[in-house]
Coordinates of C-alpha atoms in Angstrom, one line a residue:
M1 CA 6.6 24.3 -17.8
A2 CA 6.2 21.1 -15.9
L3 CA 6.7 20.8 -12.1
R4 CA 9.7 18.6 -11.4
F5 CA 11.2 17.3 -8.2
S6 CA 14.9 16.5 -7.6
T7 CA 15.8 12.9 -6.9
D8 CA 16.9 13.8 -3.4
L9 CA 13.5 15.4 -2.6
K10 CA 11.6 12.4 -4.1
N11 CA 13.7 10.0 -2.0
W12 CA 13.1 12.0 1.1
V13 CA 9.4 12.1 0.5
V14 CA 9.4 8.3 0.0
N15 CA 11.8 7.4 2.8
D16 CA 10.9 9.9 5.5
G17 CA 7.3 10.4 4.5
I18 CA 5.7 7.3 3.0
V19 CA 7.9 4.5 4.5
K20 CA 8.2 6.0 8.0
K21 CA 4.6 7.1 8.2
M22 CA 3.0 4.2 6.5
A23 CA 5.1 1.3 7.5
G24 CA 7.0 2.5 10.5
T25 CA 9.9 0.1 10.1
M26 CA 12.2 -1.3 7.5
G27 CA 11.6 -4.8 6.2
T28 CA 8.7 -6.9 7.5
G29 CA 6.8 -6.2 10.7
G30 CA 5.6 -2.7 9.8
T31 CA 2.5 -1.0 11.1
A32 CA 0.4 -0.7 7.9
S33 CA -2.3 -3.0 6.6
I34 CA -3.6 -3.6 3.1
T35 CA -7.2 -4.5 2.5
I36 CA -8.2 -5.9 -0.8
Y37 CA -11.7 -5.0 -2.0
T38 CA -14.1 -5.9 -4.8
G39 CA -15.4 -3.4 -7.3
T40 CA -13.8 0.0 -8.1
Q41 CA -11.9 2.3 -5.8
P42 CA -13.6 5.4 -4.4
T43 CA -13.0 8.8 -5.9
N44 CA -10.3 9.6 -3.3
A45 CA -8.5 7.9 -0.4
D46 CA -10.6 9.8 2.2
A47 CA -13.9 8.3 1.0
A48 CA -15.2 5.2 2.8
P49 CA -15.7 2.0 0.7
A50 CA -19.4 1.8 -0.3
G51 CA -21.7 -0.1 -2.6
D52 CA -20.1 -2.6 -4.9
N53 CA -16.6 -1.6 -3.6
S54 CA -17.2 -2.3 0.0
T55 CA -16.6 -6.1 0.3
A56 CA -13.3 -6.7 2.0
L57 CA -11.8 -9.9 0.6
A58 CA -8.5 -10.1 2.5
I59 CA -6.7 -7.9 5.1
I60 CA -3.0 -8.2 5.2
T61 CA -1.3 -6.7 8.4
G62 CA 2.2 -5.9 9.5
I63 CA 3.2 -4.3 6.1
G64 CA 6.7 -2.9 5.9
W65 CA 9.2 -2.2 3.1
G66 CA 12.7 -3.5 2.7
G67 CA 15.2 -4.8 0.3
S68 CA 17.2 -8.0 0.5
N69 CA 20.2 -6.1 1.9
G70 CA 18.1 -4.4 4.7
T71 CA 17.5 -1.2 2.7
R72 CA 14.0 0.2 2.4
G73 CA 13.9 -0.6 -1.3
A74 CA 13.4 3.2 -2.0
T75 CA 15.3 4.8 -4.9
C76 CA 14.6 7.6 -7.3
G77 CA 11.3 8.5 -5.5
T78 CA 9.9 4.9 -5.7
V79 CA 9.4 2.5 -2.9
A80 CA 8.5 -1.2 -3.2
F81 CA 8.8 -4.4 -1.2
G82 CA 12.3 -6.0 -1.5
T83 CA 12.6 -8.7 -4.0
S84 CA 12.3 -11.5 -1.4
I85 CA 9.4 -9.9 0.5
G86 CA 5.7 -10.9 0.0
Y87 CA 2.8 -11.0 2.5
T88 CA 0.3 -13.9 2.6
V89 CA -3.0 -14.1 4.5
N90 CA -6.1 -16.3 4.2
A91 CA -9.1 -14.6 2.5
I92 CA -12.1 -13.7 4.6
E93 CA -14.6 -13.5 1.6
T94 CA -15.0 -14.8 -1.9
G95 CA -14.9 -12.4 -4.9
T96 CA -12.8 -10.7 -7.6
A97 CA -10.2 -8.2 -6.4
G98 CA -10.7 -4.8 -7.8
W99 CA -8.8 -2.3 -5.6
A100 CA -6.8 -2.1 -2.4
R101 CA -6.2 0.4 0.4
M102 CA -3.1 0.7 2.6
V103 CA -3.9 2.2 6.0
T104 CA -1.9 3.1 9.1
V105 CA -2.4 5.4 12.0
G106 CA 0.4 7.9 12.1
T107 CA 2.4 8.1 15.3
G108 CA 2.4 11.6 16.8
Y109 CA -0.9 12.6 15.1
T110 CA -4.4 12.8 16.4
G111 CA -8.0 13.0 15.0
S112 CA -8.7 12.7 11.3
A113 CA -5.1 13.6 10.5
A114 CA -3.9 10.4 12.1
T115 CA -5.2 8.0 9.5
F116 CA -3.0 7.8 6.4
R117 CA -4.3 6.0 3.3
I118 CA -3.1 5.0 -0.1
D119 CA -5.6 3.5 -2.6
G120 CA -4.8 1.8 -5.9
A121 CA -5.7 -0.7 -8.5
V122 CA -5.0 -4.4 -7.6
G123 CA -4.1 -7.2 -10.0
V124 CA -1.6 -9.8 -11.1
G125 CA 0.7 -7.4 -12.9
G126 CA 1.2 -3.7 -13.8
Q127 CA -1.0 -2.5 -11.0
D128 CA -0.4 -0.4 -7.8
F129 CA -0.8 -3.5 -5.6
V130 CA 0.3 -6.7 -7.3
I131 CA -1.2 -9.9 -6.0
D132 CA -0.9 -13.6 -7.0
A133 CA -4.5 -13.9 -8.3
V134 CA -7.6 -11.7 -8.6
A135 CA -10.1 -14.6 -8.1
I136 CA -10.1 -14.9 -4.3
T137 CA -11.8 -17.7 -2.4
S138 CA -12.7 -17.5 1.3
G139 CA -10.1 -19.3 3.4
G140 CA -7.7 -19.5 0.4
A141 CA -4.3 -17.9 0.5
V142 CA -3.8 -14.4 -0.9
T143 CA -0.3 -13.0 -1.4
I144 CA 0.5 -9.4 -2.2
L145 CA 3.8 -9.6 -4.1
T146 CA 4.7 -5.9 -4.4
C147 CA 3.3 -2.4 -3.9
P148 CA 5.4 0.0 -5.8
I149 CA 4.6 3.6 -4.9
S150 CA 6.2 6.5 -6.9
V151 CA 6.4 10.2 -6.3

């Protein structure tokens, strides 16, 4: 038999776990950052970027989730930016986006348990982190359009 979670449990994990711990707030102005890297993502979110996957192309800060009506945009165990929310920053390097990492330091935690990370594929559609273009030029604008995370 398959392991299944109730909708209420999935929503609690997303709202009280992911949103509160990763973003800290509803809407924009959260506490998480997303770094877009070249290459392939490491084998797990605890591994440091290395080799061909270590060039940071853009770092977007102040990440938070929210919907157009002030909700967090979390339903049925999935959280995503609200439809009108996107984050834009100028790139720091030139390259092709391959993966991204969302990071925050959890409040009330210390040591290695304080750094929360979510890694995922990055691209223009159907990816964990959806951006406006994978070809990134230093100094050019990079926009992360959405970041749907499901449980």
